[in-house]
Short mmCIF file of C-alpha atoms and ligand atoms in Angstrom, two decimals:
data_model
loop_
_atom_site.label_atom_id
_atom_site.label_comp_id
_atom_site.label_asym_id
_atom_site.label_seq_id
_atom_site.Cartn_x
_atom_site.Cartn_y
_atom_site.Cartn_z
CA ASP A 635 19.16 -29.29 -9.29
CA LYS A 636 22.16 -27.92 -7.48
CA ALA A 637 23.98 -31.10 -6.47
CA ASP A 638 23.60 -32.83 -9.85
CA ASN A 639 26.23 -31.07 -11.83
CA THR A 640 29.29 -30.12 -9.90
CA GLU A 641 31.10 -28.96 -13.05
CA THR A 642 28.97 -25.97 -13.90
CA LYS A 643 28.54 -24.35 -10.51
CA ASP A 644 31.06 -22.34 -8.65
CA VAL A 645 29.95 -23.10 -5.11
CA ILE A 646 30.24 -26.45 -3.39
CA VAL A 647 28.28 -26.87 -0.17
CA MET A 648 29.69 -28.77 2.75
CA GLY A 649 27.40 -29.71 5.61
CA THR A 650 28.69 -30.01 9.14
CA ASN A 651 27.92 -29.50 12.81
CA ALA A 652 30.52 -27.01 13.98
CA GLU A 653 30.45 -28.00 17.66
CA PHE A 654 33.15 -30.62 17.41
CA PRO A 655 36.63 -29.20 17.92
CA PRO A 656 39.26 -29.71 16.59
CA PHE A 657 37.41 -31.06 13.53
CA GLU A 658 34.95 -28.20 13.23
CA SER A 659 34.02 -25.27 15.38
CA VAL A 660 33.32 -21.57 15.06
CA GLU A 661 36.08 -19.25 16.24
CA GLY A 662 35.83 -15.52 15.84
CA GLY A 663 32.95 -16.00 13.44
CA GLU A 664 34.99 -18.34 11.23
CA TYR A 665 34.62 -22.04 10.66
CA VAL A 666 37.87 -23.71 11.66
CA GLY A 667 39.19 -27.23 12.05
CA PHE A 668 40.65 -30.28 10.40
CA ASP A 669 37.49 -31.07 8.41
CA ILE A 670 37.21 -27.45 7.29
CA ASP A 671 40.77 -27.49 5.93
CA ILE A 672 40.17 -30.81 4.16
CA SER A 673 36.95 -29.40 2.68
CA LYS A 674 38.86 -26.39 1.38
CA LYS A 675 41.26 -28.76 -0.38
CA ILE A 676 38.30 -30.54 -1.96
CA ALA A 677 36.80 -27.24 -3.15
CA GLU A 678 40.21 -26.18 -4.45
CA LYS A 679 40.54 -29.42 -6.42
CA LEU A 680 37.13 -28.78 -7.97
CA GLY A 681 37.94 -25.14 -8.65
CA MET A 682 34.93 -24.11 -6.59
CA GLU A 683 34.17 -21.92 -3.66
CA LEU A 684 33.43 -23.68 -0.40
CA LYS A 685 30.22 -22.83 1.43
CA VAL A 686 29.68 -24.30 4.89
CA GLU A 687 26.18 -25.15 6.10
CA ASN A 688 26.15 -25.54 9.85
CA MET A 689 23.34 -27.66 11.27
CA GLN A 690 22.46 -30.29 13.85
CA PHE A 691 24.55 -33.41 13.53
CA SER A 692 21.39 -35.50 13.33
CA SER A 693 20.18 -33.53 10.26
CA LEU A 694 23.26 -34.12 8.11
CA VAL A 695 22.25 -37.38 6.42
CA ALA A 696 18.87 -35.93 5.41
CA ALA A 697 20.59 -32.78 4.13
CA LEU A 698 22.67 -34.96 1.81
CA GLN A 699 19.69 -36.99 0.66
CA THR A 700 17.69 -33.88 -0.17
CA LYS A 701 20.78 -32.31 -1.80
CA LYS A 702 20.77 -29.36 0.51
CA VAL A 703 24.50 -30.03 0.84
CA ASP A 704 26.95 -31.71 -1.54
CA PHE A 705 29.10 -33.47 1.02
CA VAL A 706 29.35 -33.85 4.76
CA ALA A 707 32.61 -33.45 6.65
CA ALA A 708 31.70 -33.73 10.30
CA GLY A 709 33.91 -36.24 12.02
CA MET A 710 31.24 -38.63 10.84
CA THR A 711 31.91 -42.24 11.69
CA TYR A 712 31.51 -44.80 8.95
CA THR A 713 28.72 -47.17 9.97
CA GLU A 714 27.00 -49.90 7.96
CA GLU A 715 23.64 -48.34 8.78
CA LYS A 716 24.60 -44.92 7.41
CA ALA A 717 26.30 -46.52 4.39
CA LYS A 718 22.82 -47.66 3.31
CA GLU A 719 21.73 -44.02 3.11
CA VAL A 720 24.82 -42.20 1.85
CA ASN A 721 28.13 -43.09 0.23
CA PHE A 722 31.29 -42.81 2.27
CA SER A 723 34.76 -41.83 1.10
CA ASP A 724 37.89 -43.66 2.17
CA ASN A 725 38.49 -43.38 5.91
CA TYR A 726 40.55 -40.36 6.85
CA PHE A 727 40.83 -40.59 10.61
CA THR A 728 40.76 -43.44 13.13
CA THR A 729 39.70 -42.73 16.68
CA THR A 730 37.73 -44.01 19.65
CA GLN A 731 34.71 -43.23 21.79
CA VAL A 732 35.76 -42.35 25.30
CA ILE A 733 34.03 -41.89 28.65
CA ILE A 734 34.30 -38.57 30.49
CA VAL A 735 33.52 -38.43 34.20
CA LYS A 736 34.01 -35.96 37.00
CA LYS A 737 37.38 -36.28 38.67
CA ASP A 738 35.74 -36.52 42.09
CA ASN A 739 33.43 -39.36 41.06
CA ASP A 740 34.29 -42.65 42.74
CA THR A 741 31.81 -45.00 41.15
CA ILE A 742 32.72 -44.99 37.45
CA LYS A 743 36.15 -46.42 36.74
CA SER A 744 35.36 -48.47 33.63
CA LYS A 745 32.72 -49.21 31.01
CA GLU A 746 31.05 -51.79 33.28
CA ASP A 747 30.39 -49.11 35.88
CA LEU A 748 28.12 -47.26 33.42
CA VAL A 749 25.36 -49.84 33.99
CA GLY A 750 22.34 -48.05 35.40
CA LYS A 751 23.95 -44.63 35.10
CA LYS A 752 22.88 -41.38 33.41
CA ILE A 753 24.96 -40.87 30.29
CA GLY A 754 25.07 -37.68 28.22
CA VAL A 755 25.72 -37.81 24.47
CA GLN A 756 25.37 -35.70 21.36
CA ALA A 757 22.15 -36.63 19.54
CA GLY A 758 22.51 -38.86 16.51
CA THR A 759 26.10 -39.91 17.18
CA THR A 760 27.74 -43.29 17.50
CA GLY A 761 28.38 -42.30 21.13
CA GLU A 762 24.62 -42.25 21.57
CA GLU A 763 24.27 -45.65 19.88
CA GLU A 764 26.94 -47.21 22.08
CA SER A 765 25.45 -45.69 25.21
CA ARG A 766 22.02 -47.10 24.39
CA LYS A 767 23.54 -50.59 24.48
CA ILE A 768 24.54 -50.17 28.12
CA GLU A 769 22.21 -52.01 30.43
CA ASP A 770 19.74 -49.90 32.41
CA ALA A 771 21.54 -46.69 31.51
CA THR A 772 19.51 -43.52 31.00
CA VAL A 773 20.78 -41.75 27.90
CA GLU A 774 20.37 -37.97 27.73
CA SER A 775 20.87 -36.59 24.20
CA TYR A 776 21.98 -33.01 23.72
CA ASP A 777 22.37 -30.91 20.57
CA ALA A 778 26.08 -30.50 21.22
CA GLY A 779 28.81 -32.38 23.03
CA TYR A 780 29.72 -29.39 25.14
CA ALA A 781 26.12 -29.24 26.45
CA ALA A 782 26.56 -32.81 27.66
CA VAL A 783 29.84 -31.80 29.30
CA MET A 784 28.17 -28.84 31.02
CA ASN A 785 25.51 -31.14 32.42
CA LEU A 786 28.22 -33.48 33.66
CA THR A 787 30.00 -30.62 35.40
CA ASN A 788 26.72 -29.52 36.96
CA GLY A 789 26.06 -33.01 38.28
CA ASN A 790 22.94 -33.64 36.16
CA ILE A 791 24.46 -36.74 34.58
CA ASP A 792 27.14 -39.27 35.58
CA ALA A 793 29.21 -39.55 32.42
CA VAL A 794 29.59 -38.36 28.82
CA VAL A 795 30.37 -40.67 25.91
CA ILE A 796 31.96 -38.84 23.00
CA ASP A 797 34.72 -39.02 20.41
CA GLN A 798 38.26 -38.90 21.76
CA LYS A 799 39.58 -35.69 20.19
CA PRO A 800 36.70 -33.38 21.17
CA ALA A 801 36.78 -35.07 24.60
CA GLU A 802 40.43 -34.07 24.97
CA ARG A 803 39.51 -30.47 24.10
CA PHE A 804 36.63 -30.37 26.58
CA VAL A 805 38.77 -31.84 29.35
CA ALA A 806 41.63 -29.43 28.65
CA ASN A 807 39.23 -26.54 29.29
CA ASN A 808 37.63 -27.94 32.43
CA ASP A 809 39.64 -29.03 35.47
CA LYS A 810 36.70 -30.88 37.07
CA ILE A 811 36.51 -33.67 34.50
CA MET A 812 38.70 -36.45 33.09
CA ILE A 813 38.75 -39.16 30.46
CA LEU A 814 38.74 -42.80 31.58
CA GLU A 815 41.53 -44.99 30.25
CA GLU A 816 39.15 -47.64 28.96
CA GLU A 817 37.75 -46.76 25.56
CA LEU A 818 34.39 -47.87 24.21
CA THR A 819 34.91 -48.42 20.48
CA THR A 820 37.33 -47.78 17.65
CA GLU A 821 35.84 -45.97 14.65
CA SER A 822 36.84 -44.38 11.38
CA TYR A 823 35.74 -41.06 10.02
CA ALA A 824 34.79 -40.63 6.38
CA ILE A 825 33.27 -37.92 4.22
CA ALA A 826 29.71 -38.62 3.09
CA VAL A 827 28.07 -37.79 -0.24
CA ASN A 828 24.71 -38.41 -1.85
CA LYS A 829 24.39 -41.91 -3.37
CA ASP A 830 23.94 -40.30 -6.82
CA ASN A 831 27.19 -38.38 -6.71
CA GLU A 832 29.77 -40.97 -7.67
CA GLU A 833 31.92 -38.36 -9.35
CA LEU A 834 32.28 -36.19 -6.27
CA LEU A 835 33.08 -39.29 -4.21
CA ASN A 836 35.90 -40.16 -6.60
CA THR A 837 37.26 -36.63 -6.45
CA ILE A 838 37.23 -36.68 -2.65
CA ASN A 839 39.12 -39.97 -2.60
CA GLU A 840 41.63 -38.53 -5.05
CA VAL A 841 42.12 -35.52 -2.80
CA PHE A 842 42.82 -37.79 0.17
CA LYS A 843 45.29 -39.79 -1.91
CA GLU A 844 47.07 -36.60 -2.98
CA LEU A 845 47.13 -35.18 0.55
CA HIS A 846 48.79 -38.36 1.76
CA GLU A 847 51.27 -38.43 -1.11
CA ASN A 848 52.32 -34.79 -0.95
CA GLY A 849 52.62 -34.70 2.84
CA GLU A 850 49.82 -32.16 3.35
CA TYR A 851 47.78 -34.65 5.36
CA ASP A 852 50.60 -34.81 7.90
CA VAL A 853 50.89 -31.02 7.97
CA LEU A 854 47.18 -30.75 8.76
CA TYR A 855 47.40 -33.56 11.26
CA ASN A 856 50.17 -31.80 13.14
CA LYS A 857 48.34 -28.49 12.97
CA TYR A 858 45.36 -29.89 14.85
CA PHE A 859 46.61 -32.95 16.72
CA GLY A 860 50.33 -32.43 17.14
CA GLU A 861 51.75 -31.79 20.58
N1 LIG B 2037 31.83 -39.63 15.18
C1 LIG B 2037 30.55 -39.50 15.74
C2 LIG B 2037 29.49 -39.97 14.76
O1 LIG B 2037 29.70 -40.02 13.59
C3 LIG B 2037 30.24 -38.10 16.22
C4 LIG B 2037 30.45 -37.02 15.22
C5 LIG B 2037 29.93 -35.67 15.68
N2 LIG B 2037 30.34 -34.66 14.77
C6 LIG B 2037 30.03 -33.35 14.84
N3 LIG B 2037 30.50 -32.54 13.95
N4 LIG B 2037 29.28 -32.91 15.83
O2 LIG B 2037 28.40 -40.29 15.13
#
């Protein structure tokens, strides 16, 4: 089976949902982003060719379990729930969930104001989980974060809860919306692998260690998040 023996194959398959800039998106027909570059480093370390499988974010855990993909690099937040289903690498990025609203809205100034409101999220994300905890809120799940943002702009929903970095991208491209100062949660991203694939997990952690030691992590960080 393809994911069982990473030594003898020349292609390693990374699963992602490329609707999450600057971690992963499609530009000019190419997969680009921080996670894509990290995945290339992992493939390089293994001496393999990287193949990217783009799918719904909510399908990624199952794709790992069925060995459709070897690892997932998708700005995926480490959660205890997911850690029961897949193994996570060391954390490689710490961030927050933020609230996006329309600039001309005058009812939502903080998290408390989301009570009873319509909140848009990307399906299967921690943003969805957090939003479902908000009292009396109606949570609308979309396939992609930008679809939630479009519905916010159109006035179909009152707010969007999403990860900070993609939120910054969406806001930079849309002068009708803004990010509230108050953040919802702090989370850490990690790469996920099948529970069976201890070896790949170790390699990924080694790659992270090397990237930190040789300064390449900082180079990548500045490429995508630097001012
Ligand atoms: N960090 C959030 C989570 O793990 C959202 C990640 C969405 N990633 C993506 N590539 N669409 O639930």
